[in-house]
PDB file of C-alpha atoms in Angstrom:
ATOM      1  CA  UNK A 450      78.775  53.208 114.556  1.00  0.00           C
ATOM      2  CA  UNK A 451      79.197  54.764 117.839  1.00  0.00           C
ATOM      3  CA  UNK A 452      83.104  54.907 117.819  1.00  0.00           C
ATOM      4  CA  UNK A 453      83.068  56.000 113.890  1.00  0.00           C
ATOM      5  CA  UNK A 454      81.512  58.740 115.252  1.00  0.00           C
ATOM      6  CA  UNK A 455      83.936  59.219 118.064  1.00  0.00           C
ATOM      7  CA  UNK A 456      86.498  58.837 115.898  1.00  0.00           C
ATOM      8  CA  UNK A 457      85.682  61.309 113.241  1.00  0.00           C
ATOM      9  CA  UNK A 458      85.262  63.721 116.297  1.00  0.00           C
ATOM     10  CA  UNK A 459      88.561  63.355 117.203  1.00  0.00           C
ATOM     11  CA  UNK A 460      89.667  63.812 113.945  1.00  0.00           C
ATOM     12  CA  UNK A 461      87.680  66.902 113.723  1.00  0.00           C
ATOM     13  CA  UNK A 462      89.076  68.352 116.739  1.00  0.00           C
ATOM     14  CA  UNK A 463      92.722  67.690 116.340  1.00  0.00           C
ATOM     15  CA  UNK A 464      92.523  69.791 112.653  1.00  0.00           C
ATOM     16  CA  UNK A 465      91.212  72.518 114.286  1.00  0.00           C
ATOM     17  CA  UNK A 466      93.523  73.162 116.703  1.00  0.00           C
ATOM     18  CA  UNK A 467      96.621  72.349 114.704  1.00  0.00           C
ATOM     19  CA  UNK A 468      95.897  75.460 112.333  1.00  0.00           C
ATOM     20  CA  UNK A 469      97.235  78.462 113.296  1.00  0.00           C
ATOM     21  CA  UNK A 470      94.901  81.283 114.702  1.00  0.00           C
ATOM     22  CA  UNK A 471      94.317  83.897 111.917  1.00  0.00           C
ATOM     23  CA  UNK A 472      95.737  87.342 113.289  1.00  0.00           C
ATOM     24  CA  UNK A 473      93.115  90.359 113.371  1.00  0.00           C
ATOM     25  CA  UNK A 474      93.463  92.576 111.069  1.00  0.00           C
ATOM     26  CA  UNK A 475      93.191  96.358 111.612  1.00  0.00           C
ATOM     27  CA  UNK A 476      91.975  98.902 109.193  1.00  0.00           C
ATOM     28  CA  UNK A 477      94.392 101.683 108.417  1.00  0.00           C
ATOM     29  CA  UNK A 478      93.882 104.235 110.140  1.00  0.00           C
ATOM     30  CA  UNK A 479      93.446 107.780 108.235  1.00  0.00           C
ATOM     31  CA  UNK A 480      96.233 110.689 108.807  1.00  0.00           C
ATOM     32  CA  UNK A 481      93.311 112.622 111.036  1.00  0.00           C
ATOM     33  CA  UNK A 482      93.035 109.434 112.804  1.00  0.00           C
ATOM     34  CA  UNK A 483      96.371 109.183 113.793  1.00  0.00           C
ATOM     35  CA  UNK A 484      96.696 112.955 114.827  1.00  0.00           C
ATOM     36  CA  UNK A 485      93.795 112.409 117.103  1.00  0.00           C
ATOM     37  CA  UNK A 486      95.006 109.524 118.343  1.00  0.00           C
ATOM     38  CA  UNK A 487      98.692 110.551 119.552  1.00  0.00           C
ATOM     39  CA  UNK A 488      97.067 114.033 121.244  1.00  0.00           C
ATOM     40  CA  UNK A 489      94.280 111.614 123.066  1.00  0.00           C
ATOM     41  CA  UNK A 490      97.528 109.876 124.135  1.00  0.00           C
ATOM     42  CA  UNK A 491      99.801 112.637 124.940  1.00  0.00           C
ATOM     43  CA  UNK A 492      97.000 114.605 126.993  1.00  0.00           C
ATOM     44  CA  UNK A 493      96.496 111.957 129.134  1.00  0.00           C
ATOM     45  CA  UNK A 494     100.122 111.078 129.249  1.00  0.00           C
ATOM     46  CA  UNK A 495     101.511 114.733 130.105  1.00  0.00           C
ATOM     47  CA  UNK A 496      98.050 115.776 131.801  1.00  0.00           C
ATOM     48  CA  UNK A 497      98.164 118.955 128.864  1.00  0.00           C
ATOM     49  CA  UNK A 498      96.079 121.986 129.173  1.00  0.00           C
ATOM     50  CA  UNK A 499      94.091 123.293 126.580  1.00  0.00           C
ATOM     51  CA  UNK A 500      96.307 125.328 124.779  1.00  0.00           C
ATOM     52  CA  UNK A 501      99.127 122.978 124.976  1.00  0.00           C
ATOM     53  CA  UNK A 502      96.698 120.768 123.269  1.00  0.00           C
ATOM     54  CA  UNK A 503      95.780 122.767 120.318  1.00  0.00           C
ATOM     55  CA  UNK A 504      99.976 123.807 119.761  1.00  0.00           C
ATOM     56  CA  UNK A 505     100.342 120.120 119.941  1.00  0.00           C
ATOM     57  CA  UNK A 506      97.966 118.904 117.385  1.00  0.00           C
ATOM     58  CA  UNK A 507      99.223 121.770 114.900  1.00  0.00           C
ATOM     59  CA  UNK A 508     102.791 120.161 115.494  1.00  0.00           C
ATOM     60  CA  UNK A 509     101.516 116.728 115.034  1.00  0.00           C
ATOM     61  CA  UNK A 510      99.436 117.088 111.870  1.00  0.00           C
ATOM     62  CA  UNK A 511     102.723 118.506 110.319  1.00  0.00           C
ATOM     63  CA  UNK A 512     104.766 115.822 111.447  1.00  0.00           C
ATOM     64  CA  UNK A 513     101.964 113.156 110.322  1.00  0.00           C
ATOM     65  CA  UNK A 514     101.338 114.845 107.229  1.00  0.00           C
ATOM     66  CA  UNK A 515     105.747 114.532 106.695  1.00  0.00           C
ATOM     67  CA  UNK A 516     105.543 111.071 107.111  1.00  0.00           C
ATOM     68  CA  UNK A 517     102.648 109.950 104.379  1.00  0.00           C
ATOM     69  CA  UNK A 518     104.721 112.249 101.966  1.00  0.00           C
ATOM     70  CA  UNK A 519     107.971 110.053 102.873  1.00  0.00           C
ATOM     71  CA  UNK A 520     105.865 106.848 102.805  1.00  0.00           C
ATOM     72  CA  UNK A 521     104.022 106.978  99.754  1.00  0.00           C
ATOM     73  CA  UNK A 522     107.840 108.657  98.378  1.00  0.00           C
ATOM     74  CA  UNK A 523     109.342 105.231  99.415  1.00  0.00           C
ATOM     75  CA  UNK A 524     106.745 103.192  98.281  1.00  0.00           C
ATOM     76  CA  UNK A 525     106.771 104.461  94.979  1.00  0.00           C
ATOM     77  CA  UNK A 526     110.420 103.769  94.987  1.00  0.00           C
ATOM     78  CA  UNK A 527     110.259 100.276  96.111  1.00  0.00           C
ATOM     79  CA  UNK A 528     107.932 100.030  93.225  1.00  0.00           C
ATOM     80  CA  UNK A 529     109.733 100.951  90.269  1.00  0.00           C
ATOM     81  CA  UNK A 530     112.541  98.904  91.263  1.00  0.00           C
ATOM     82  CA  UNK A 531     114.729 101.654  92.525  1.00  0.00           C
ATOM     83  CA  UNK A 532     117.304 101.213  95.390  1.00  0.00           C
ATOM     84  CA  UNK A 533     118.104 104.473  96.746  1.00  0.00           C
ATOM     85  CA  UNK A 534     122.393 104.839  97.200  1.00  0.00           C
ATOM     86  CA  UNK A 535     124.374 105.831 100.132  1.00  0.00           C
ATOM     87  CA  UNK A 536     124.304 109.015  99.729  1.00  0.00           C
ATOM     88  CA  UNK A 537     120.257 109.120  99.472  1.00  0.00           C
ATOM     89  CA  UNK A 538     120.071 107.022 102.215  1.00  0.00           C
ATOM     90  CA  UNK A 539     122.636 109.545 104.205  1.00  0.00           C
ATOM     91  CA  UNK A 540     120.566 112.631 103.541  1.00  0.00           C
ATOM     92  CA  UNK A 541     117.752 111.046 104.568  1.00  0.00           C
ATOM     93  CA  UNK A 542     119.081 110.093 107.846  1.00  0.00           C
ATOM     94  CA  UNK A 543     120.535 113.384 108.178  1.00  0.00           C
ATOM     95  CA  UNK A 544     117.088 114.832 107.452  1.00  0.00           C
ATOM     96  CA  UNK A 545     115.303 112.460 110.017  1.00  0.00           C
ATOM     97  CA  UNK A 546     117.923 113.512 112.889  1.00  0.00           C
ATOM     98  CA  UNK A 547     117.002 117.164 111.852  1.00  0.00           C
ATOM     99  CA  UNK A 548     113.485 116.614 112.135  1.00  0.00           C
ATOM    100  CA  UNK A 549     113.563 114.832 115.048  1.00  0.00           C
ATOM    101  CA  UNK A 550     115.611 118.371 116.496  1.00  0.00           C
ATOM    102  CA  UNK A 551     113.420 120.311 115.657  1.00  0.00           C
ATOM    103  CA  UNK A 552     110.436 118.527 117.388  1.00  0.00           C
ATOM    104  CA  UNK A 553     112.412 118.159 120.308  1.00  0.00           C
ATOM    105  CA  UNK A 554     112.402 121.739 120.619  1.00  0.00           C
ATOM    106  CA  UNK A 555     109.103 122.912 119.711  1.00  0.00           C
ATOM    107  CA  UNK A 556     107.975 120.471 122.436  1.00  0.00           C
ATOM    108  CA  UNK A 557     111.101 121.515 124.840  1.00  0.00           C
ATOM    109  CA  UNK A 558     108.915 124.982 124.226  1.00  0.00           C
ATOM    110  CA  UNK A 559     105.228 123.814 124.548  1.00  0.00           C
ATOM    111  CA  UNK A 560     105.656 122.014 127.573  1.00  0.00           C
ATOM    112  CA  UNK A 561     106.559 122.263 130.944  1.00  0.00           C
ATOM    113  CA  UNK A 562     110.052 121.291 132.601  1.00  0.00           C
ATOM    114  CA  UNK A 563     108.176 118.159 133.834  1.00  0.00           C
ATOM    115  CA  UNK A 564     106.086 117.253 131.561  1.00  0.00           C
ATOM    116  CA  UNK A 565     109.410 117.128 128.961  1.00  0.00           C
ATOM    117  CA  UNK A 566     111.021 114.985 131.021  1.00  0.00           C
ATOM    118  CA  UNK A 567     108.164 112.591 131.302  1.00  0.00           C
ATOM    119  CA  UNK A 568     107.783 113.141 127.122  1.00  0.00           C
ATOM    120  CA  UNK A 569     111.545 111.770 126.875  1.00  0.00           C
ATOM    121  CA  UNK A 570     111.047 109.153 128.834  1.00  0.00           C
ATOM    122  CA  UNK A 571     107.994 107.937 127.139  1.00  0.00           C
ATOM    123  CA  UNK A 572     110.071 108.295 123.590  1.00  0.00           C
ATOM    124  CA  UNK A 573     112.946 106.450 124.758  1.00  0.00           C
ATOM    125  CA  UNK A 574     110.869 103.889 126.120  1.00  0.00           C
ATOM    126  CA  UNK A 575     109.200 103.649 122.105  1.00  0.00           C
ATOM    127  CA  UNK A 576     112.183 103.554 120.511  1.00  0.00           C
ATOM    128  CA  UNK A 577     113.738 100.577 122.359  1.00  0.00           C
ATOM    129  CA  UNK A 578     110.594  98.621 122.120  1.00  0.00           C
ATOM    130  CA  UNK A 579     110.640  99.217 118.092  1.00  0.00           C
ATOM    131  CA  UNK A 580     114.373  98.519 117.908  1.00  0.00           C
ATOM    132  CA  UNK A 581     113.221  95.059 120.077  1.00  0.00           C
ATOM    133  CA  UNK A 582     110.826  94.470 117.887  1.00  0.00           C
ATOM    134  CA  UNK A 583     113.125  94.993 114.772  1.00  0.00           C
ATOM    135  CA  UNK A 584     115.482  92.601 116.304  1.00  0.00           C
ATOM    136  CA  UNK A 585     112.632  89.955 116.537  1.00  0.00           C
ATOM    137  CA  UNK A 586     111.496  90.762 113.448  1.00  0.00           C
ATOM    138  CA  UNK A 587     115.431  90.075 112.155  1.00  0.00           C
ATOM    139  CA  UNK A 588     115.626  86.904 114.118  1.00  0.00           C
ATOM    140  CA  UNK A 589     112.825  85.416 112.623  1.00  0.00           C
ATOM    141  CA  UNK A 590     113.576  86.578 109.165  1.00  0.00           C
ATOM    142  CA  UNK A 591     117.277  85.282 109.370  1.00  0.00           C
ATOM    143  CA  UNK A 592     115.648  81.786 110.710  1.00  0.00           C
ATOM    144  CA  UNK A 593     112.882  81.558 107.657  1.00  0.00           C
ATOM    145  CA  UNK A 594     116.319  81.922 105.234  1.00  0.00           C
ATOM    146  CA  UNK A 595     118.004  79.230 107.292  1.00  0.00           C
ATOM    147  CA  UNK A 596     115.543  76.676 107.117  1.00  0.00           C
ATOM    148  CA  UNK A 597     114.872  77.097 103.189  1.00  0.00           C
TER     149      UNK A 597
END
């Protein structure tokens, strides 16, 4: 009786750690959220003053409230069934790069010399981390395919 018992322990025990851990999920965070959010971080990034603050939450709202429009936009597309062409897909990178100018320059004019510098740093730091994690996310993708 004893080692049935032992036994069904160990059976026990080995099931539960060969399952995979189930990941955490977050709750989406609301467009206000995410405004608040990247100012908390940029404040105590750049060390911002007060007015810096508020011009920098105006330019982030925009920008936040730019990308829900293009997400739900996409979404909708994927949806349907519709793959956008070349020439969509141009225009919208042509778009993104003039976007992107344009906030480089409103914050090229909100902050100062330093704090710019440290604010391109910080992005260029972000981007190669996402194109890493792209990569990764490629990698694994490409190895899933092989294996079917």
């Amino acid at each position: 009786m004893k080692k049935l018992l032992v036994a069904a322990l160990l059976v026990v025990g080995m099931t539960t750690f060969a399952q995979e851990p189930v990941k955490e999920q977050k709750a989406p965070m609301t467009p206000e959220q995410r405004v608040e959010s990247q100012v908390k971080r940029m404040t105590k990034e750049l060390s911002l003053n007060e007015k810096q603050v508020q011009e920098i939450r105006t330019l982030v709202a925009k920008e936040v409230e730019k990308r829900e429009a293009n997400r739900a936009e996409m979404e909708a597309k994927k949806a349907s069934g519709v793959k956008p062409t070349k020439e969509e897909k141009q225009a919208r990178e042509a778009k993104s790069k003039e976007d992107e100018a344009a906030m480089d320059a409103n914050m090229k004019r909100i902050l100062t010399p330093e704090q710019y510098a440290k604010w391109i740093q910080k992005m260029q730091e972000r981007k190669e981390k996402m194109e890493a994690k792209k990569a990764e996310k490629l990698k694994e993708e490409k190895g899933e395919k092989e294996e079917k």
